[in-house]
mmCIF file of C-alpha atoms in Angstrom:
data_model
loop_
_atom_site.group_PDB
_atom_site.id
_atom_site.type_symbol
_atom_site.label_atom_id
_atom_site.label_comp_id
_atom_site.label_asym_id
_atom_site.label_seq_id
_atom_site.Cartn_x
_atom_site.Cartn_y
_atom_site.Cartn_z
ATOM 1 C CA MET A 1 91.506 102.638 95.073
ATOM 2 C CA THR A 2 91.151 102.909 99.237
ATOM 3 C CA PRO A 3 93.147 100.110 100.986
ATOM 4 C CA GLU A 4 90.010 98.245 101.821
ATOM 5 C CA ASP A 5 89.554 97.562 98.002
ATOM 6 C CA ARG A 6 92.989 97.299 97.688
ATOM 7 C CA VAL A 7 92.636 94.675 99.830
ATOM 8 C CA GLU A 8 89.896 92.453 98.977
ATOM 9 C CA ALA A 9 90.489 93.020 95.566
ATOM 10 C CA GLN A 10 94.152 92.444 94.896
ATOM 11 C CA PRO A 11 95.518 89.653 97.615
ATOM 12 C CA LEU A 12 98.561 89.070 95.892
ATOM 13 C CA LEU A 13 99.782 92.784 95.925
ATOM 14 C CA ARG A 14 98.265 93.882 99.154
ATOM 15 C CA PRO A 15 101.992 93.853 100.876
ATOM 16 C CA PRO A 16 102.717 97.579 99.850
ATOM 17 C CA GLY A 17 99.219 99.042 99.551
ATOM 18 C CA GLY A 18 99.190 101.278 102.214
ATOM 19 C CA SER A 19 102.702 102.265 101.620
ATOM 20 C CA VAL A 20 101.946 103.539 97.921
ATOM 21 C CA ARG A 21 98.807 105.277 99.263
ATOM 22 C CA ARG A 22 100.824 107.012 102.152
ATOM 23 C CA GLY A 23 103.400 107.395 99.874
ATOM 24 C CA ARG A 24 101.213 108.898 97.166
ATOM 25 C CA ARG A 25 99.797 111.427 99.180
ATOM 26 C CA VAL A 26 103.797 112.486 100.609
ATOM 27 C CA PHE A 27 104.595 112.776 97.569
ATOM 28 C CA LEU A 28 101.914 115.162 96.271
ATOM 29 C CA ALA A 29 102.109 117.347 99.363
ATOM 30 C CA ALA A 30 106.446 117.503 98.862
ATOM 31 C CA PHE A 31 105.589 118.499 95.320
ATOM 32 C CA ALA A 32 102.681 120.813 96.158
ATOM 33 C CA ALA A 33 104.655 122.759 98.858
ATOM 34 C CA ALA A 34 107.570 123.480 95.862
ATOM 35 C CA LEU A 35 104.970 124.937 94.109
ATOM 36 C CA GLY A 36 103.971 127.070 95.957
ATOM 37 C CA PRO A 37 100.702 129.239 94.465
ATOM 38 C CA LEU A 38 100.204 127.004 91.572
ATOM 39 C CA SER A 39 99.636 124.014 93.786
ATOM 40 C CA PHE A 40 95.557 124.946 93.396
ATOM 41 C CA GLY A 41 95.586 123.293 89.852
ATOM 42 C CA PHE A 42 95.729 119.412 92.289
ATOM 43 C CA ALA A 43 92.095 120.510 92.470
ATOM 44 C CA LEU A 44 91.446 119.535 88.868
ATOM 45 C CA GLY A 45 93.180 116.247 89.480
ATOM 46 C CA TYR A 46 91.716 115.591 92.050
ATOM 47 C CA SER A 47 88.326 116.231 90.382
ATOM 48 C CA PHE A 48 89.417 114.000 87.425
ATOM 49 C CA MET A 49 89.854 111.725 89.998
ATOM 50 C CA LEU A 50 86.546 111.194 90.651
ATOM 51 C CA LEU A 51 85.325 110.499 87.651
ATOM 52 C CA LEU A 52 87.421 107.885 86.970
ATOM 53 C CA MET A 53 86.088 106.347 89.560
ATOM 54 C CA CYS A 54 82.563 106.217 87.958
ATOM 55 C CA CYS A 55 84.774 103.465 85.532
ATOM 56 C CA MET A 56 85.927 101.276 89.379
ATOM 57 C CA PRO A 57 83.893 98.169 89.434
ATOM 58 C CA GLU A 58 83.141 96.484 92.578
ATOM 59 C CA THR A 59 85.721 93.770 94.813
ATOM 60 C CA PRO A 60 85.266 90.218 94.043
ATOM 61 C CA ARG A 61 84.884 89.193 97.674
ATOM 62 C CA PHE A 62 81.903 92.519 98.121
ATOM 63 C CA LEU A 63 79.860 90.815 95.477
ATOM 64 C CA LEU A 64 80.500 86.822 96.679
ATOM 65 C CA THR A 65 79.142 88.335 99.688
ATOM 66 C CA ARG A 66 75.955 89.296 97.232
ATOM 67 C CA HIS A 67 76.294 85.755 96.104
ATOM 68 C CA GLN A 68 77.317 87.371 92.978
ATOM 69 C CA ARG A 69 79.751 84.967 91.476
ATOM 70 C CA GLN A 70 79.670 85.703 88.007
ATOM 71 C CA GLU A 71 80.331 89.266 88.750
ATOM 72 C CA ALA A 72 83.306 88.489 90.983
ATOM 73 C CA ALA A 73 84.811 86.595 88.451
ATOM 74 C CA ALA A 74 84.311 89.117 86.016
ATOM 75 C CA ALA A 75 85.539 91.678 88.486
ATOM 76 C CA ALA A 76 88.548 89.669 89.174
ATOM 77 C CA GLN A 77 89.310 88.869 85.969
ATOM 78 C CA PHE A 78 88.970 93.618 84.952
ATOM 79 C CA LEU A 79 91.155 93.657 88.203
ATOM 80 C CA TRP A 80 93.973 91.423 87.451
ATOM 81 C CA GLY A 81 93.777 90.125 84.002
ATOM 82 C CA SER A 82 92.777 86.965 84.926
ATOM 83 C CA GLU A 83 91.531 84.810 87.954
ATOM 84 C CA GLN A 84 95.006 83.017 88.827
ATOM 85 C CA GLY A 85 96.016 83.398 92.466
ATOM 86 C CA TRP A 86 92.737 84.140 93.300
ATOM 87 C CA GLU A 87 90.330 81.482 95.910
ATOM 88 C CA GLU A 88 86.833 82.580 96.208
ATOM 89 C CA PRO A 89 86.587 83.139 100.060
ATOM 90 C CA PRO A 90 83.625 80.880 102.086
ATOM 91 C CA VAL A 91 80.469 83.285 102.288
ATOM 92 C CA GLY A 92 77.924 82.623 104.754
ATOM 93 C CA ALA A 93 76.035 83.524 107.997
ATOM 94 C CA GLU A 94 79.189 85.414 108.463
ATOM 95 C CA HIS A 95 78.810 87.910 105.975
ATOM 96 C CA GLN A 96 75.688 89.028 106.742
ATOM 97 C CA GLY A 97 76.308 92.799 108.254
ATOM 98 C CA PHE A 98 77.145 93.943 111.268
ATOM 99 C CA ARG A 99 75.389 93.573 114.578
ATOM 100 C CA LEU A 100 76.163 94.806 118.494
ATOM 101 C CA ALA A 101 76.549 91.422 120.025
ATOM 102 C CA GLN A 102 79.021 90.575 117.840
ATOM 103 C CA LEU A 103 81.451 92.286 118.884
ATOM 104 C CA ARG A 104 82.187 89.747 122.066
ATOM 105 C CA ARG A 105 83.573 87.005 119.384
ATOM 106 C CA PRO A 106 86.971 87.826 119.615
ATOM 107 C CA SER A 107 87.946 87.522 115.511
ATOM 108 C CA ILE A 108 85.640 91.421 116.255
ATOM 109 C CA TYR A 109 87.033 92.719 119.402
ATOM 110 C CA LYS A 110 90.601 91.984 119.262
ATOM 111 C CA PRO A 111 91.039 93.278 115.735
ATOM 112 C CA PHE A 112 88.810 96.265 116.576
ATOM 113 C CA VAL A 113 90.946 97.425 120.078
ATOM 114 C CA ILE A 114 94.116 96.954 117.526
ATOM 115 C CA GLY A 115 92.799 99.069 115.648
ATOM 116 C CA VAL A 116 92.013 101.632 117.448
ATOM 117 C CA SER A 117 95.025 101.511 119.585
ATOM 118 C CA LEU A 118 97.553 101.789 116.247
ATOM 119 C CA MET A 119 95.495 105.274 115.086
ATOM 120 C CA ALA A 120 95.866 106.836 118.479
ATOM 121 C CA PHE A 121 99.682 105.757 119.185
ATOM 122 C CA GLN A 122 99.926 106.710 115.213
ATOM 123 C CA GLN A 123 98.825 110.455 116.953
ATOM 124 C CA LEU A 124 100.240 110.640 119.944
ATOM 125 C CA SER A 125 103.453 110.454 118.709
ATOM 126 C CA GLY A 126 103.575 113.926 118.196
ATOM 127 C CA ILE A 127 104.257 114.181 114.197
ATOM 128 C CA ASN A 128 102.503 116.873 114.142
ATOM 129 C CA ALA A 129 103.939 118.703 116.452
ATOM 130 C CA VAL A 130 107.025 117.787 114.398
ATOM 131 C CA MET A 131 105.978 118.921 111.189
ATOM 132 C CA PHE A 132 104.474 122.775 112.943
ATOM 133 C CA TYR A 133 108.291 123.168 114.358
ATOM 134 C CA ALA A 134 109.755 122.033 111.295
ATOM 135 C CA LYS A 135 110.053 125.658 109.644
ATOM 136 C CA THR A 136 110.937 127.058 113.027
ATOM 137 C CA ILE A 137 114.134 124.714 113.225
ATOM 138 C CA PHE A 138 115.044 125.552 110.223
ATOM 139 C CA GLU A 139 115.421 128.521 110.341
ATOM 140 C CA GLU A 140 116.982 127.666 114.173
ATOM 141 C CA ALA A 141 119.876 126.363 111.231
ATOM 142 C CA LYS A 142 120.206 129.299 109.563
ATOM 143 C CA LEU A 143 118.681 128.241 106.691
ATOM 144 C CA ARG A 144 116.253 130.495 106.269
ATOM 145 C CA ASP A 145 114.035 129.694 102.700
ATOM 146 C CA SER A 146 110.642 129.305 104.053
ATOM 147 C CA SER A 147 109.618 126.673 101.112
ATOM 148 C CA LEU A 148 112.685 124.655 102.109
ATOM 149 C CA ALA A 149 111.444 122.975 105.080
ATOM 150 C CA SER A 150 108.444 121.644 103.807
ATOM 151 C CA VAL A 151 109.900 120.410 100.484
ATOM 152 C CA VAL A 152 112.794 118.586 102.153
ATOM 153 C CA VAL A 153 110.679 116.892 104.912
ATOM 154 C CA GLY A 154 108.256 115.855 101.859
ATOM 155 C CA VAL A 155 110.999 114.137 100.357
ATOM 156 C CA ILE A 156 112.820 112.079 103.438
ATOM 157 C CA GLN A 157 108.439 111.049 104.113
ATOM 158 C CA VAL A 158 108.825 109.788 100.212
ATOM 159 C CA LEU A 159 112.033 108.364 100.033
ATOM 160 C CA PHE A 160 111.214 105.681 103.426
ATOM 161 C CA THR A 161 107.583 105.260 101.899
ATOM 162 C CA ALA A 162 108.691 104.158 99.658
ATOM 163 C CA MET A 163 111.560 102.242 101.203
ATOM 164 C CA ALA A 164 108.730 101.042 103.392
ATOM 165 C CA ALA A 165 106.481 99.568 100.005
ATOM 166 C CA VAL A 166 110.156 97.620 98.673
ATOM 167 C CA ILE A 167 110.548 95.810 102.238
ATOM 168 C CA MET A 168 107.866 95.483 103.659
ATOM 169 C CA ASP A 169 106.171 92.037 102.963
ATOM 170 C CA ARG A 170 109.754 90.606 103.776
ATOM 171 C CA ALA A 171 110.296 92.186 107.162
ATOM 172 C CA GLY A 172 106.604 91.837 108.286
ATOM 173 C CA ARG A 173 104.267 94.713 109.862
ATOM 174 C CA ARG A 174 105.725 93.688 113.091
ATOM 175 C CA LEU A 175 108.871 94.756 112.846
ATOM 176 C CA LEU A 176 109.116 97.573 110.908
ATOM 177 C CA LEU A 177 106.211 98.949 113.147
ATOM 178 C CA ALA A 178 108.754 98.304 116.449
ATOM 179 C CA LEU A 179 111.844 99.323 114.833
ATOM 180 C CA SER A 180 110.045 102.696 113.587
ATOM 181 C CA GLY A 181 109.000 103.023 117.017
ATOM 182 C CA VAL A 182 112.521 102.628 118.749
ATOM 183 C CA VAL A 183 114.054 105.994 116.355
ATOM 184 C CA MET A 184 111.022 107.541 116.853
ATOM 185 C CA VAL A 185 111.112 107.316 120.331
ATOM 186 C CA PHE A 186 115.396 108.421 120.419
ATOM 187 C CA SER A 187 114.575 111.326 118.041
ATOM 188 C CA SER A 188 112.091 112.662 119.798
ATOM 189 C CA SER A 189 113.692 112.573 122.476
ATOM 190 C CA ALA A 190 116.777 114.029 121.621
ATOM 191 C CA PHE A 191 114.569 116.658 119.860
ATOM 192 C CA GLY A 192 113.353 117.318 123.377
ATOM 193 C CA ALA A 193 116.589 117.484 124.216
ATOM 194 C CA TYR A 194 117.295 120.011 121.953
ATOM 195 C CA PHE A 195 114.572 122.350 123.569
ATOM 196 C CA LYS A 196 115.458 121.762 127.008
ATOM 197 C CA LEU A 197 119.064 123.195 126.154
ATOM 198 C CA THR A 198 117.980 125.913 124.197
ATOM 199 C CA ALA A 199 114.624 127.139 126.966
ATOM 200 C CA GLY A 200 115.100 130.089 128.701
ATOM 201 C CA GLY A 201 114.225 130.890 132.169
ATOM 202 C CA PRO A 202 111.295 129.805 134.276
ATOM 203 C CA GLY A 203 109.634 132.860 133.949
ATOM 204 C CA ASN A 204 106.127 133.402 132.170
ATOM 205 C CA SER A 205 106.099 132.721 128.613
ATOM 206 C CA SER A 206 103.710 133.601 126.020
ATOM 207 C CA HIS A 207 102.512 130.833 123.692
ATOM 208 C CA ALA A 208 104.089 132.461 120.886
ATOM 209 C CA ASP A 209 107.489 132.707 122.949
ATOM 210 C CA LEU A 210 107.207 128.887 123.532
ATOM 211 C CA LEU A 211 107.350 128.333 120.016
ATOM 212 C CA ALA A 212 110.596 129.867 118.955
ATOM 213 C CA PRO A 213 112.669 128.943 120.840
ATOM 214 C CA VAL A 214 116.028 131.488 122.224
ATOM 215 C CA SER A 215 119.182 129.608 123.116
ATOM 216 C CA MET A 216 121.067 131.050 125.464
ATOM 217 C CA GLU A 217 124.304 129.704 123.728
ATOM 218 C CA PRO A 218 126.376 131.897 121.940
ATOM 219 C CA ALA A 219 125.258 131.630 118.662
ATOM 220 C CA ASP A 220 128.121 129.503 116.641
ATOM 221 C CA ALA A 221 126.505 126.681 119.772
ATOM 222 C CA GLY A 222 123.347 127.632 118.938
ATOM 223 C CA ALA A 223 123.531 126.576 115.450
ATOM 224 C CA GLY A 224 124.703 123.857 116.561
ATOM 225 C CA LEU A 225 122.766 122.839 118.743
ATOM 226 C CA ALA A 226 119.922 123.838 115.607
ATOM 227 C CA TRP A 227 121.139 121.332 113.578
ATOM 228 C CA LEU A 228 121.206 118.874 116.279
ATOM 229 C CA ALA A 229 117.402 119.646 115.970
ATOM 230 C CA VAL A 230 117.883 119.594 112.110
ATOM 231 C CA GLY A 231 118.897 115.573 112.465
ATOM 232 C CA SER A 232 116.257 114.175 115.384
ATOM 233 C CA MET A 233 113.381 116.435 113.308
ATOM 234 C CA CYS A 234 114.467 114.331 110.362
ATOM 235 C CA LEU A 235 115.636 111.166 111.677
ATOM 236 C CA PHE A 236 111.508 110.763 113.246
ATOM 237 C CA ILE A 237 110.049 111.933 110.041
ATOM 238 C CA ALA A 238 111.896 108.708 108.235
ATOM 239 C CA GLY A 239 111.106 106.182 111.366
ATOM 240 C CA PHE A 240 107.420 107.566 110.904
ATOM 241 C CA ALA A 241 107.149 107.414 106.836
ATOM 242 C CA VAL A 242 108.722 103.572 107.614
ATOM 243 C CA GLY A 243 106.265 101.834 110.101
ATOM 244 C CA TRP A 244 103.881 104.487 111.896
ATOM 245 C CA GLY A 245 103.273 106.419 108.815
ATOM 246 C CA PRO A 246 101.544 104.204 106.327
ATOM 247 C CA ILE A 247 101.750 100.496 108.621
ATOM 248 C CA PRO A 248 98.591 101.799 110.516
ATOM 249 C CA TRP A 249 96.604 102.086 107.224
ATOM 250 C CA LEU A 250 97.563 99.162 105.789
ATOM 251 C CA LEU A 251 96.961 96.946 109.264
ATOM 252 C CA MET A 252 93.283 98.316 109.787
ATOM 253 C CA SER A 253 92.521 97.216 105.889
ATOM 254 C CA GLU A 254 93.890 93.725 106.650
ATOM 255 C CA ILE A 255 92.705 92.564 110.468
ATOM 256 C CA PHE A 256 88.617 92.537 110.294
ATOM 257 C CA PRO A 257 86.069 90.044 108.450
ATOM 258 C CA LEU A 258 84.734 91.569 105.603
ATOM 259 C CA HIS A 259 81.070 91.883 107.211
ATOM 260 C CA VAL A 260 82.424 94.673 109.543
ATOM 261 C CA LYS A 261 84.567 96.024 107.610
ATOM 262 C CA GLY A 262 82.500 98.947 107.019
ATOM 263 C CA VAL A 263 81.755 100.136 110.566
ATOM 264 C CA ALA A 264 85.175 99.474 111.659
ATOM 265 C CA THR A 265 87.657 101.367 109.259
ATOM 266 C CA GLY A 266 85.064 104.025 110.134
ATOM 267 C CA VAL A 267 86.016 104.233 113.651
ATOM 268 C CA CYS A 268 89.474 103.832 113.286
ATOM 269 C CA VAL A 269 89.687 106.682 111.134
ATOM 270 C CA LEU A 270 87.450 108.792 112.824
ATOM 271 C CA THR A 271 89.712 107.812 115.987
ATOM 272 C CA ASN A 272 92.551 109.094 114.231
ATOM 273 C CA TRP A 273 90.939 112.138 113.255
ATOM 274 C CA LEU A 274 89.875 112.837 116.605
ATOM 275 C CA MET A 275 93.116 112.148 118.002
ATOM 276 C CA ALA A 276 94.596 115.111 115.549
ATOM 277 C CA PHE A 277 92.672 117.124 116.861
ATOM 278 C CA LEU A 278 92.931 117.373 120.480
ATOM 279 C CA VAL A 279 97.171 116.522 119.956
ATOM 280 C CA THR A 280 96.919 119.309 117.915
ATOM 281 C CA LYS A 281 94.393 121.459 119.885
ATOM 282 C CA GLU A 282 96.299 120.699 123.397
ATOM 283 C CA PHE A 283 99.346 121.025 122.500
ATOM 284 C CA GLY A 284 100.686 124.628 123.062
ATOM 285 C CA ARG A 285 98.277 124.009 126.177
ATOM 286 C CA LEU A 286 100.979 121.032 127.293
ATOM 287 C CA MET A 287 103.672 123.319 126.320
ATOM 288 C CA GLU A 288 103.000 125.665 128.553
ATOM 289 C CA VAL A 289 102.348 123.156 131.859
ATOM 290 C CA LEU A 290 105.326 120.940 130.511
ATOM 291 C CA ARG A 291 108.016 123.088 128.664
ATOM 292 C CA PRO A 292 108.441 122.475 125.087
ATOM 293 C CA TYR A 293 111.061 119.944 125.985
ATOM 294 C CA GLY A 294 108.775 117.894 128.396
ATOM 295 C CA ALA A 295 106.112 117.649 125.705
ATOM 296 C CA PHE A 296 108.801 116.485 123.429
ATOM 297 C CA TRP A 297 109.712 113.519 125.905
ATOM 298 C CA LEU A 298 106.032 112.569 126.817
ATOM 299 C CA ALA A 299 105.227 112.269 123.279
ATOM 300 C CA SER A 300 108.341 109.668 123.122
ATOM 301 C CA ALA A 301 107.227 107.955 125.748
ATOM 302 C CA PHE A 302 103.931 107.063 124.099
ATOM 303 C CA CYS A 303 106.586 106.481 120.860
ATOM 304 C CA LEU A 304 107.682 103.558 123.356
ATOM 305 C CA LEU A 305 104.220 102.354 124.924
ATOM 306 C CA SER A 306 103.298 101.577 121.212
ATOM 307 C CA VAL A 307 106.410 99.882 120.968
ATOM 308 C CA LEU A 308 105.677 97.997 123.345
ATOM 309 C CA PHE A 309 102.146 97.661 122.076
ATOM 310 C CA THR A 310 102.906 95.939 118.754
ATOM 311 C CA LEU A 311 105.316 93.333 120.532
ATOM 312 C CA SER A 312 102.461 92.221 122.633
ATOM 313 C CA CYS A 313 99.507 92.648 120.590
ATOM 314 C CA VAL A 314 99.663 93.072 116.818
ATOM 315 C CA PRO A 315 99.700 90.080 114.930
ATOM 316 C CA GLU A 316 101.846 89.225 111.723
ATOM 317 C CA THR A 317 99.798 89.867 108.622
ATOM 318 C CA LYS A 318 102.155 89.495 105.992
ATOM 319 C CA GLY A 319 101.687 86.484 102.983
ATOM 320 C CA LYS A 320 98.184 85.957 105.419
ATOM 321 C CA THR A 321 94.440 86.144 103.559
ATOM 322 C CA LEU A 322 91.975 87.095 105.601
ATOM 323 C CA GLU A 323 89.923 83.951 106.436
ATOM 324 C CA GLN A 324 93.649 83.267 107.844
ATOM 325 C CA ILE A 325 93.793 86.587 109.917
ATOM 326 C CA THR A 326 90.569 86.056 111.004
ATOM 327 C CA ALA A 327 91.290 82.193 112.174
ATOM 328 C CA HIS A 328 93.896 83.935 114.020
ATOM 329 C CA PHE A 329 91.901 85.982 116.543
ATOM 330 C CA GLU A 330 89.453 83.198 116.901
ATOM 331 C CA GLY A 331 92.386 81.450 117.984
ATOM 332 C CA ARG A 332 92.013 78.406 115.479
#
């Protein structure tokens, strides 16, 4: 199920949903990395999952917007085994579809700005750059197995994403996002410090040279610095997995009213992939201008901004229905 389907169809099981989705993805990525050439078999599993979607019913909320109350009750019975714990939301003019004029309403533009900003900050944190450096850093630490870096990164993601799923309903989304951002600030700063300490001279280095920093220290000191990089990289990935990995996707599916959810989540997903493309494309050029340590310190600054944005703008949605969240943005 997509996050949107899960939020609409399973209000009682809503809190861990986003983490379960990301946990499944990172587990499969780690498992595929361990399998190596045999990982092509995952295509068969996805084909089977596509066939199973033919048996998936529409969500009760969607059916109510079409005034199909009997079908909505049947869908609730199918999804949960009973209708207990589900309240029928009001269906009126607010569910008639999205129009641009509605962007003037606080319940539309506020979550829209929050959703887009969360997706942008997720990519500006530098997570893809850290993932790109994983193999190089492990080799600098004298761990020569090329598949080890991907497996270790995947295991860390699975463990801490599972932890997020367990504690999210107790700790809340805002707290996990803020703590995740703080961890990423310090670990990304340490990662930049590693590149600063292992940087060569200020000459015209090629892009390939920047991707494999050469320590000017003795061999033992260089290995020690490499282990510092391994530790900060693992800490960064753990911090990302417990907060900024799954929670933006979960919040995106929670904060939008039902009648604009399709358009709004589409724009948020587009923002996420567009920022991922831009960051990946321009990060190499950024390292040439700022050097690798400057690029990662810039990512650390964006992580700090994400913490401030979370504390000042992101509402707590733990234990709230979609209607209560909409009322919050309306100021009611």
